[in-house]
Amino acid sequence: MRKSILHKLQEISGSKYVLTAPEDLVCYGYDAQHVEYCPEAIVRAGSAEEVCAILRLANEEGLHVTPRGAGTGLSGGSVPAAGGLVLDLGRMNRIIEIDQSNLLATVEPGVITADLASAVEAVGLMYPPDPGSIKVSTLGGNVAENAGGLRAIKYGVTADYIKAIEGATPTGEFFKAGAVTMKSVAGYDLVHLLCGSEGTLAVFTKLTFKLLPLPKARRSMVGLFPQLTQAAETVSAIISAGIMPATLEIMDNVTIRTVEEFKKIGLPIDAGAMLLLEVDGASAQVVEEADKAARIMTSHNASEVQIASTHEERDKVWEARRSALAALARVRPTAILEDATVPRNQLADMVSEINRIANKYSLTIGTFGHAGDGNLHPTILTDQRDKEEMARVEKAIDEIFNAALQLGGTVSGEHGIGFAKSRYLACEVGPGALGMMRTIKSALDPKGILNPGKIFTDQTT
């Protein structure tokens, strides 16, 4: 990057917030996936005014800009695939207001998701989206990717809670979108266009979210099954019985054994699969639904159902689930986590397909995920230095996504497209919708400076 551009960036944000050291470039060159692209520089913006000025400079200089929160994404959305500048929003990390009267929270984009969840729980409120990376991911990144999480089955995803956005357009103009009122139909719904746009249409500088009252009671349980397909079939039976769990997760035997090896928390390593379920709400309702869910698991071949009776036992249940990816990532040098999602009644067929594909290509795949909303995370354990094995991995990924689409599903339930899945997008949405997306991108970002190489396959990389 030219020294003249670096000097202008230093004038905007201050010299100590413009980074060019090789070790800094490497640290900003990847996310939670394994592909790396180093930027030419990093700027850590501290205000909306700085963000606007940086984007105006980028347009003047033809400089590519990749917005970044904590870099916990899993599809390459925050990776600078075209080099250029990484725009780090981590300094903008204030919880501006928790409005108990209107059940709203207003934050800057760099706030850690768990910090907001803890702050609102302290006053008896709830921010439901809880991605697996909740302890490290930022709310700006959650909005950019429309993050989901374990509670999505009952409470939905980030798009169901974002009310208003302030930020900068790709050309550096400040904007406000959305409203904090219960209802608003004033013009196009820009908030929900931007939510899930993966940093390609705007950079966020302030976010307002809807909150809910904290449930009065919760009850967690684990059901053990001899086979993964039996656990998957039980998911539909639970929902069909009129129970809407707050969380309904699944782990296969590979994942169970790996988590137990990692955490030593007493998981049954001989179980074929586990369902992890939590119901919440009024106390009497919780007891009734938990008992009913336990009976359904038993009637669908669960060998054992364990209901947590203490906070410690509940924490142990969810520690197992939240450790799944970290545990699997320890097994081989490379762990490739995918995001195939199918209609809930196709879950058993999808897990059967994943097992077939693993056997066909002689690969180890650990499968876990949000069974309640059909969102599975088949995680391929491999070594990217082994070219022969990686060729089989690529074929397996193609077949996994093809199977998901054949079953009426989607190639991405909650991780976005980024560059990792861009070649699959057209297969799902078709040329008409893809053309509309390209038109929107071109209209808002005529020079293509904001996060190029993401979502579409033919942008500059």
PDB file of N, CA and C in Angstrom, residues 19 32-33 52 64-65 67 81 86 118 139 142 165 183 189 261 270 287 301 308 374 377 412 419 443 447 452 458:
ATOM      1  N   LEU A  19      -2.140  -0.456  11.306  1.00  0.00           N
ATOM      2  CA  LEU A  19      -1.186  -1.541  11.524  1.00  0.00           C
ATOM      3  C   LEU A  19      -0.682  -2.077  10.182  1.00  0.00           C
ATOM      4  N   ALA A  32     -12.239 -18.378  11.182  1.00  0.00           N
ATOM      5  CA  ALA A  32     -12.237 -19.694  11.818  1.00  0.00           C
ATOM      6  C   ALA A  32     -12.114 -20.835  10.808  1.00  0.00           C
ATOM      7  N   GLN A  33     -12.168 -20.528   9.491  1.00  0.00           N
ATOM      8  CA  GLN A  33     -11.861 -21.531   8.482  1.00  0.00           C
ATOM      9  C   GLN A  33     -10.362 -21.537   8.212  1.00  0.00           C
ATOM     10  N   CYS A  52     -16.793   6.483   7.839  1.00  0.00           N
ATOM     11  CA  CYS A  52     -17.203   7.175   6.611  1.00  0.00           C
ATOM     12  C   CYS A  52     -15.978   7.727   5.872  1.00  0.00           C
ATOM     13  N   HIS A  64      -9.573  -1.756  -1.873  1.00  0.00           N
ATOM     14  CA  HIS A  64     -10.528  -2.742  -1.356  1.00  0.00           C
ATOM     15  C   HIS A  64     -10.551  -2.710   0.168  1.00  0.00           C
ATOM     16  N   VAL A  65     -11.762  -2.817   0.745  1.00  0.00           N
ATOM     17  CA  VAL A  65     -11.939  -2.747   2.195  1.00  0.00           C
ATOM     18  C   VAL A  65     -12.736  -3.954   2.664  1.00  0.00           C
ATOM     19  N   PRO A  67     -14.561  -5.289   6.044  1.00  0.00           N
ATOM     20  CA  PRO A  67     -14.931  -5.054   7.442  1.00  0.00           C
ATOM     21  C   PRO A  67     -14.710  -6.308   8.276  1.00  0.00           C
ATOM     22  N   ALA A  81      -9.994 -11.327   0.909  1.00  0.00           N
ATOM     23  CA  ALA A  81      -9.684 -12.172  -0.239  1.00  0.00           C
ATOM     24  C   ALA A  81      -9.026 -11.390  -1.378  1.00  0.00           C
ATOM     25  N   VAL A  86      -8.092  -4.059   5.866  1.00  0.00           N
ATOM     26  CA  VAL A  86      -9.074  -4.600   6.810  1.00  0.00           C
ATOM     27  C   VAL A  86      -9.531  -3.463   7.717  1.00  0.00           C
ATOM     28  N   SER A 118     -25.271 -11.004  28.857  1.00  0.00           N
ATOM     29  CA  SER A 118     -25.114 -10.916  30.320  1.00  0.00           C
ATOM     30  C   SER A 118     -25.685  -9.608  30.857  1.00  0.00           C
ATOM     31  N   LEU A 139     -21.395  -8.369  17.811  1.00  0.00           N
ATOM     32  CA  LEU A 139     -22.762  -8.185  17.320  1.00  0.00           C
ATOM     33  C   LEU A 139     -22.773  -7.649  15.891  1.00  0.00           C
ATOM     34  N   ASN A 142     -22.382 -10.626  13.867  1.00  0.00           N
ATOM     35  CA  ASN A 142     -23.626 -11.415  13.911  1.00  0.00           C
ATOM     36  C   ASN A 142     -24.658 -10.861  12.940  1.00  0.00           C
ATOM     37  N   ILE A 165     -30.348   0.194  12.202  1.00  0.00           N
ATOM     38  CA  ILE A 165     -28.918   0.181  11.904  1.00  0.00           C
ATOM     39  C   ILE A 165     -28.479   1.589  11.517  1.00  0.00           C
ATOM     40  N   LYS A 183     -43.759  -1.045  15.202  1.00  0.00           N
ATOM     41  CA  LYS A 183     -44.084  -1.234  13.792  1.00  0.00           C
ATOM     42  C   LYS A 183     -43.506  -0.079  12.981  1.00  0.00           C
ATOM     43  N   ASP A 189     -37.354  -2.022   3.355  1.00  0.00           N
ATOM     44  CA  ASP A 189     -36.849  -2.601   4.603  1.00  0.00           C
ATOM     45  C   ASP A 189     -35.335  -2.792   4.478  1.00  0.00           C
ATOM     46  N   GLU A 261     -13.066 -36.996  25.050  1.00  0.00           N
ATOM     47  CA  GLU A 261     -11.603 -37.023  25.087  1.00  0.00           C
ATOM     48  C   GLU A 261     -11.045 -35.650  25.448  1.00  0.00           C
ATOM     49  N   ASP A 270     -20.172 -44.829  24.149  1.00  0.00           N
ATOM     50  CA  ASP A 270     -20.717 -45.933  23.356  1.00  0.00           C
ATOM     51  C   ASP A 270     -22.075 -45.579  22.748  1.00  0.00           C
ATOM     52  N   VAL A 287     -42.228 -28.101  33.269  1.00  0.00           N
ATOM     53  CA  VAL A 287     -42.260 -29.458  33.820  1.00  0.00           C
ATOM     54  C   VAL A 287     -43.062 -30.381  32.906  1.00  0.00           C
ATOM     55  N   ASN A 301     -36.881 -45.205  20.920  1.00  0.00           N
ATOM     56  CA  ASN A 301     -35.679 -46.041  21.041  1.00  0.00           C
ATOM     57  C   ASN A 301     -34.532 -45.416  21.819  1.00  0.00           C
ATOM     58  N   ALA A 308     -31.563 -32.931  33.687  1.00  0.00           N
ATOM     59  CA  ALA A 308     -30.704 -32.190  34.617  1.00  0.00           C
ATOM     60  C   ALA A 308     -31.543 -31.675  35.787  1.00  0.00           C
ATOM     61  N   GLY A 374     -33.115 -28.185  11.701  1.00  0.00           N
ATOM     62  CA  GLY A 374     -32.595 -28.882  10.522  1.00  0.00           C
ATOM     63  C   GLY A 374     -31.209 -28.447  10.096  1.00  0.00           C
ATOM     64  N   HIS A 377     -24.027 -29.442  11.174  1.00  0.00           N
ATOM     65  CA  HIS A 377     -22.647 -29.011  10.937  1.00  0.00           C
ATOM     66  C   HIS A 377     -21.743 -30.233  10.748  1.00  0.00           C
ATOM     67  N   SER A 412     -26.469 -22.863   3.217  1.00  0.00           N
ATOM     68  CA  SER A 412     -25.988 -22.142   4.390  1.00  0.00           C
ATOM     69  C   SER A 412     -27.144 -21.777   5.303  1.00  0.00           C
ATOM     70  N   PHE A 419     -16.561 -16.548   0.586  1.00  0.00           N
ATOM     71  CA  PHE A 419     -16.029 -17.104  -0.664  1.00  0.00           C
ATOM     72  C   PHE A 419     -16.040 -18.617  -0.636  1.00  0.00           C
ATOM     73  N   ALA A 443     -25.354  -1.236  -7.500  1.00  0.00           N
ATOM     74  CA  ALA A 443     -25.957   0.074  -7.279  1.00  0.00           C
ATOM     75  C   ALA A 443     -25.368   0.750  -6.041  1.00  0.00           C
ATOM     76  N   LYS A 447     -17.940   0.962  -7.420  1.00  0.00           N
ATOM     77  CA  LYS A 447     -16.528   0.659  -7.679  1.00  0.00           C
ATOM     78  C   LYS A 447     -16.112  -0.705  -7.109  1.00  0.00           C
ATOM     79  N   PRO A 452     -14.864  -7.323  -1.650  1.00  0.00           N
ATOM     80  CA  PRO A 452     -14.951  -8.045  -2.926  1.00  0.00           C
ATOM     81  C   PRO A 452     -14.576  -9.516  -2.760  1.00  0.00           C
ATOM     82  N   ASP A 458     -17.568 -14.160  -9.463  1.00  0.00           N
ATOM     83  CA  ASP A 458     -16.812 -13.501 -10.520  1.00  0.00           C
ATOM     84  C   ASP A 458     -16.340 -12.104 -10.149  1.00  0.00           C
TER      85      ASP A 458
END
